[in-house]
Coordinates of C-alpha atoms in Angstrom, one line a residue:
M22 CA 9.4 34.7 -102.9
E23 CA 7.9 32.3 -100.7
D24 CA 9.5 31.5 -97.4
A25 CA 10.5 28.0 -98.8
L26 CA 14.0 29.0 -100.0
S27 CA 16.9 26.6 -100.0
V28 CA 20.3 27.2 -98.2
P29 CA 22.8 28.9 -100.7
P30 CA 25.5 26.6 -102.5
L31 CA 29.3 27.1 -101.9
F32 CA 29.9 29.5 -104.7
S33 CA 33.3 29.5 -106.3
G34 CA 34.7 31.2 -109.4
N35 CA 34.5 35.0 -110.5
F36 CA 32.3 36.3 -107.7
A37 CA 32.4 39.6 -105.6
F38 CA 30.7 39.3 -102.2
F39 CA 29.1 42.0 -100.1
F40 CA 27.4 41.7 -96.7
D41 CA 25.2 43.6 -94.5
L42 CA 26.0 43.9 -90.9
D43 CA 23.5 44.2 -88.6
G44 CA 21.2 40.9 -88.5
T45 CA 23.7 39.3 -91.0
L46 CA 27.2 39.3 -89.4
A47 CA 26.0 40.4 -86.1
D48 CA 23.1 39.6 -84.1
I49 CA 20.7 42.9 -83.7
K50 CA 20.9 44.2 -80.1
P51 CA 18.8 46.6 -78.3
H52 CA 21.2 49.4 -78.7
P53 CA 23.5 49.8 -81.9
D54 CA 26.3 50.5 -79.7
D55 CA 26.1 46.8 -78.2
V56 CA 26.7 45.1 -81.5
S57 CA 30.1 43.3 -82.3
V58 CA 31.2 41.0 -85.1
P59 CA 33.4 38.0 -83.7
D60 CA 37.0 38.1 -84.5
I61 CA 37.0 34.5 -86.1
V62 CA 34.0 35.9 -88.5
L63 CA 36.1 39.0 -89.6
A64 CA 39.0 36.4 -90.3
R65 CA 37.0 34.4 -92.5
L66 CA 35.9 37.5 -94.3
S67 CA 39.3 38.6 -94.8
L68 CA 40.2 35.0 -96.1
L69 CA 37.2 35.1 -98.5
A70 CA 38.1 38.6 -99.7
E71 CA 41.7 37.4 -100.2
M72 CA 40.7 34.2 -102.3
N73 CA 38.5 36.6 -104.5
N74 CA 41.1 39.4 -105.2
G75 CA 39.6 41.7 -102.4
A76 CA 36.3 41.7 -104.0
L77 CA 34.5 41.9 -100.7
A78 CA 32.8 44.9 -99.1
L79 CA 30.4 45.6 -96.2
I80 CA 27.4 47.5 -97.2
S81 CA 25.2 49.1 -94.1
G82 CA 22.9 51.7 -92.9
R83 CA 25.9 52.5 -90.5
S84 CA 28.4 55.1 -91.1
I85 CA 31.8 54.2 -92.4
A86 CA 33.2 55.3 -89.3
E87 CA 31.3 52.8 -87.4
L88 CA 32.0 50.1 -90.0
E89 CA 35.5 50.7 -90.0
Q90 CA 35.5 50.2 -86.0
L91 CA 33.5 47.0 -86.3
A92 CA 35.6 45.4 -88.9
K93 CA 39.1 46.0 -87.0
P94 CA 41.6 45.3 -87.7
W95 CA 40.9 44.5 -91.1
R96 CA 40.4 47.1 -93.9
F97 CA 37.5 46.4 -96.5
P98 CA 35.7 48.3 -99.0
L99 CA 32.8 49.9 -97.2
A100 CA 29.3 51.5 -98.3
G101 CA 27.8 53.4 -95.4
V102 CA 24.4 55.0 -94.7
H103 CA 23.0 52.7 -97.5
G104 CA 25.4 54.1 -99.9
A105 CA 25.5 57.6 -99.3
E106 CA 29.1 57.3 -98.4
R107 CA 31.4 54.6 -100.0
R108 CA 35.2 53.9 -99.8
D109 CA 36.8 51.7 -102.4
I110 CA 39.6 49.2 -101.9
N111 CA 42.2 51.9 -102.3
G112 CA 40.8 54.1 -99.6
H113 CA 39.1 56.7 -101.7
T114 CA 35.7 57.8 -100.2
E115 CA 32.7 59.4 -102.1
R116 CA 29.8 60.9 -100.2
V117 CA 26.4 62.1 -101.1
T118 CA 25.0 64.9 -98.8
L119 CA 22.1 67.0 -98.0
P120 CA 22.2 70.9 -98.3
E121 CA 23.0 72.3 -95.0
S122 CA 20.0 74.6 -95.3
I123 CA 17.9 71.4 -95.2
V124 CA 19.9 69.5 -92.5
Q125 CA 19.6 71.8 -89.7
P126 CA 15.8 72.5 -89.8
L127 CA 15.1 68.9 -90.6
E128 CA 17.1 67.9 -87.4
R129 CA 15.5 70.7 -85.2
S130 CA 12.0 69.5 -86.4
L131 CA 13.0 65.8 -85.9
R132 CA 14.3 66.4 -82.2
H133 CA 11.3 68.5 -81.2
D134 CA 8.8 65.9 -82.4
V135 CA 10.7 62.8 -80.9
A136 CA 10.8 64.4 -77.4
S137 CA 7.2 63.4 -77.1
L138 CA 7.6 59.8 -78.3
N139 CA 9.2 58.4 -75.2
G140 CA 11.6 55.6 -76.0
V141 CA 12.2 56.6 -79.8
E142 CA 15.9 57.5 -80.4
L143 CA 17.0 60.1 -83.1
E144 CA 20.2 59.1 -84.9
A145 CA 21.8 61.9 -86.9
K146 CA 24.1 60.8 -89.7
G147 CA 24.8 64.0 -91.2
M148 CA 23.3 63.1 -94.6
A149 CA 20.6 60.9 -93.1
F150 CA 18.6 60.5 -89.9
A151 CA 17.3 57.3 -88.2
L152 CA 14.3 57.1 -86.0
H153 CA 14.8 54.0 -83.8
Y154 CA 11.7 52.7 -81.9
R155 CA 12.8 49.3 -80.9
Q156 CA 12.4 50.1 -77.2
A157 CA 9.2 51.7 -77.9
P158 CA 7.0 49.7 -80.6
Q159 CA 3.9 51.4 -79.6
H160 CA 5.1 54.5 -81.4
E161 CA 5.5 52.8 -84.7
D162 CA 2.5 54.5 -86.4
A163 CA 3.7 57.9 -85.0
V164 CA 7.2 57.4 -86.2
F165 CA 6.0 56.6 -89.8
A166 CA 3.7 59.6 -89.7
L167 CA 6.5 61.9 -88.7
A168 CA 8.9 60.5 -91.4
K169 CA 6.0 60.7 -94.2
Q170 CA 5.6 64.4 -93.0
M171 CA 9.3 65.2 -93.3
V172 CA 9.5 63.4 -96.7
A173 CA 6.6 65.6 -97.9
R174 CA 8.3 68.7 -96.6
Y175 CA 11.6 68.0 -97.9
P176 CA 11.3 66.2 -101.6
Q177 CA 15.1 65.6 -101.8
L178 CA 14.6 63.0 -99.2
A179 CA 13.3 59.4 -99.1
M180 CA 12.0 57.2 -96.5
Q181 CA 13.7 53.9 -95.8
P182 CA 11.8 51.4 -93.4
G183 CA 13.8 48.8 -91.5
K184 CA 13.7 46.6 -88.6
C185 CA 12.1 48.8 -85.9
V186 CA 13.8 52.0 -87.7
V187 CA 12.9 54.4 -90.3
E188 CA 15.2 56.2 -92.0
L189 CA 15.5 59.5 -93.9
K190 CA 18.0 59.5 -96.4
P191 CA 18.8 61.2 -100.0
S192 CA 16.5 60.3 -102.7
G193 CA 18.1 57.6 -104.9
I194 CA 20.6 56.2 -102.4
H195 CA 20.2 52.7 -101.6
K196 CA 22.3 49.4 -101.3
G197 CA 21.4 48.3 -104.9
A198 CA 22.9 51.6 -106.1
A199 CA 26.2 50.9 -103.8
I200 CA 26.6 47.5 -105.1
A201 CA 26.3 48.6 -108.8
A202 CA 28.9 51.4 -108.0
F203 CA 31.3 48.8 -106.8
L204 CA 30.9 46.6 -109.8
E205 CA 32.0 49.5 -112.0
T206 CA 35.6 49.5 -110.5
P207 CA 38.4 47.0 -109.7
P208 CA 38.6 44.4 -108.0
F209 CA 34.6 44.2 -108.3
A210 CA 34.3 44.8 -112.1
G211 CA 33.7 41.9 -114.2
R212 CA 32.6 39.5 -111.4
M213 CA 29.2 38.2 -110.7
P214 CA 27.9 39.7 -107.3
V215 CA 26.6 37.9 -104.4
F216 CA 24.7 39.8 -101.6
V217 CA 23.7 38.7 -98.1
G218 CA 21.2 40.8 -96.0
D219 CA 18.4 40.5 -93.6
D220 CA 16.3 43.6 -93.8
L221 CA 13.9 45.6 -95.9
T222 CA 16.9 48.0 -96.5
D223 CA 18.6 45.0 -98.3
E224 CA 15.8 44.5 -100.8
H225 CA 17.0 46.9 -103.2
G226 CA 20.4 45.1 -103.1
F227 CA 18.5 41.7 -103.8
K228 CA 16.9 43.3 -106.7
T229 CA 20.0 44.8 -108.4
V230 CA 21.8 41.6 -107.8
N231 CA 19.3 39.5 -109.3
A232 CA 18.7 41.8 -112.2
L233 CA 22.6 41.1 -112.8
G234 CA 22.4 37.4 -112.7
G235 CA 24.0 37.1 -109.2
E236 CA 23.2 35.4 -106.0
S237 CA 20.9 37.1 -103.3
I238 CA 20.8 35.8 -99.9
K239 CA 18.2 36.5 -97.2
V240 CA 18.9 36.2 -93.6
G241 CA 16.1 35.2 -91.4
A242 CA 12.2 34.7 -92.2
G243 CA 9.8 36.9 -94.3
E244 CA 9.0 37.8 -97.6
T245 CA 11.8 38.4 -100.0
Q246 CA 13.3 39.0 -103.6
A247 CA 16.3 36.9 -102.5
K248 CA 17.1 33.4 -104.2
W249 CA 18.4 31.8 -101.1
R250 CA 17.7 31.8 -97.4
L251 CA 20.0 31.4 -94.2
D252 CA 17.7 31.1 -91.0
S253 CA 20.2 33.1 -88.7
V254 CA 23.2 34.8 -88.1
N255 CA 24.8 31.9 -86.8
D256 CA 23.8 30.0 -90.1
V257 CA 25.8 32.8 -91.9
Y258 CA 28.6 32.1 -89.7
Q259 CA 28.4 28.4 -90.6
W260 CA 28.0 28.9 -94.4
L261 CA 31.0 31.7 -94.5
E262 CA 33.2 29.0 -92.9
R263 CA 32.1 26.3 -95.2
I264 CA 32.5 28.5 -98.4
T265 CA 35.9 29.5 -97.5
D266 CA 36.9 25.9 -97.1
H267 CA 35.4 25.2 -100.0
Q268 CA 37.3 27.9 -102.0
Q269 CA 40.6 26.9 -100.2
E270 CA 40.2 23.2 -101.3
K271 CA 39.4 24.4 -104.9
Q272 CA 42.5 26.7 -105.0
Q273 CA 44.7 24.0 -103.5
A274 CA 43.5 21.5 -105.9
L275 CA 44.3 24.0 -108.8
T276 CA 47.8 24.5 -107.5
N277 CA 48.4 20.8 -107.3
R278 CA 47.4 20.2 -110.8
R279 CA 49.4 23.3 -112.1
D280 CA 52.2 21.9 -110.1
G281 CA 52.0 18.3 -111.5
Y282 CA 51.7 19.9 -115.0
E283 CA 55.0 21.7 -114.5
S284 CA 56.9 18.6 -113.1
L285 CA 55.6 16.6 -116.0
S286 CA 56.8 19.3 -118.5
R287 CA 60.2 19.4 -116.9
S288 CA 60.6 15.5 -116.9
I289 CA 59.7 15.5 -120.5

């Protein structure tokens, strides 16, 4: 789609909400450990979840353990490592793993090759590996070449480019599949999905949501399959504030009408 996309409306009704984290709920930082989500934003997410029967999840390339720390004190359903691990509303966690016979030699090879690329960081996630080159953009071509080499060597892997990162993860794992899996179980089942994300890794999610007739929201500039656009993380915060206020007003109006009907019924 072209860049001229409208700001998303204030959805209310039978929706399920999915949010990416880095670049969506938090500004991207030079190092992943520097990232945080403001408490007021987490409180708004919790309120939105409450008003939609708990149908709100965070979906990220980060691990569930990292997401858990970033979302404290709230406990949302989570999909980590692009959906390779997923925790439902009841706390049940499912994980897709790579055979140990692949993980160990793959990590050894990556560490050996990354050592010659000054500034490139290898993040080992157990079932996936991320090659971060934000501090060394001059090595972008070398990082992509290395990732392609590993995918050719290990066909169980798929390559996932992102913002200054290339990830190697189990084939068939992506955010679209994670959203689809959530939508098969309560409290997400039967609801229309809304997904907010910013990166190439989120395009799978946009594609899945669009195919289901849901609402996809791209954060930032760039080509996308999303239907709507918010310009920045701060715009996400403002939209989140407006949509929670809007849904509260709708629910309060419904409660007032219901109370009025009950009062009229009693008087009759």
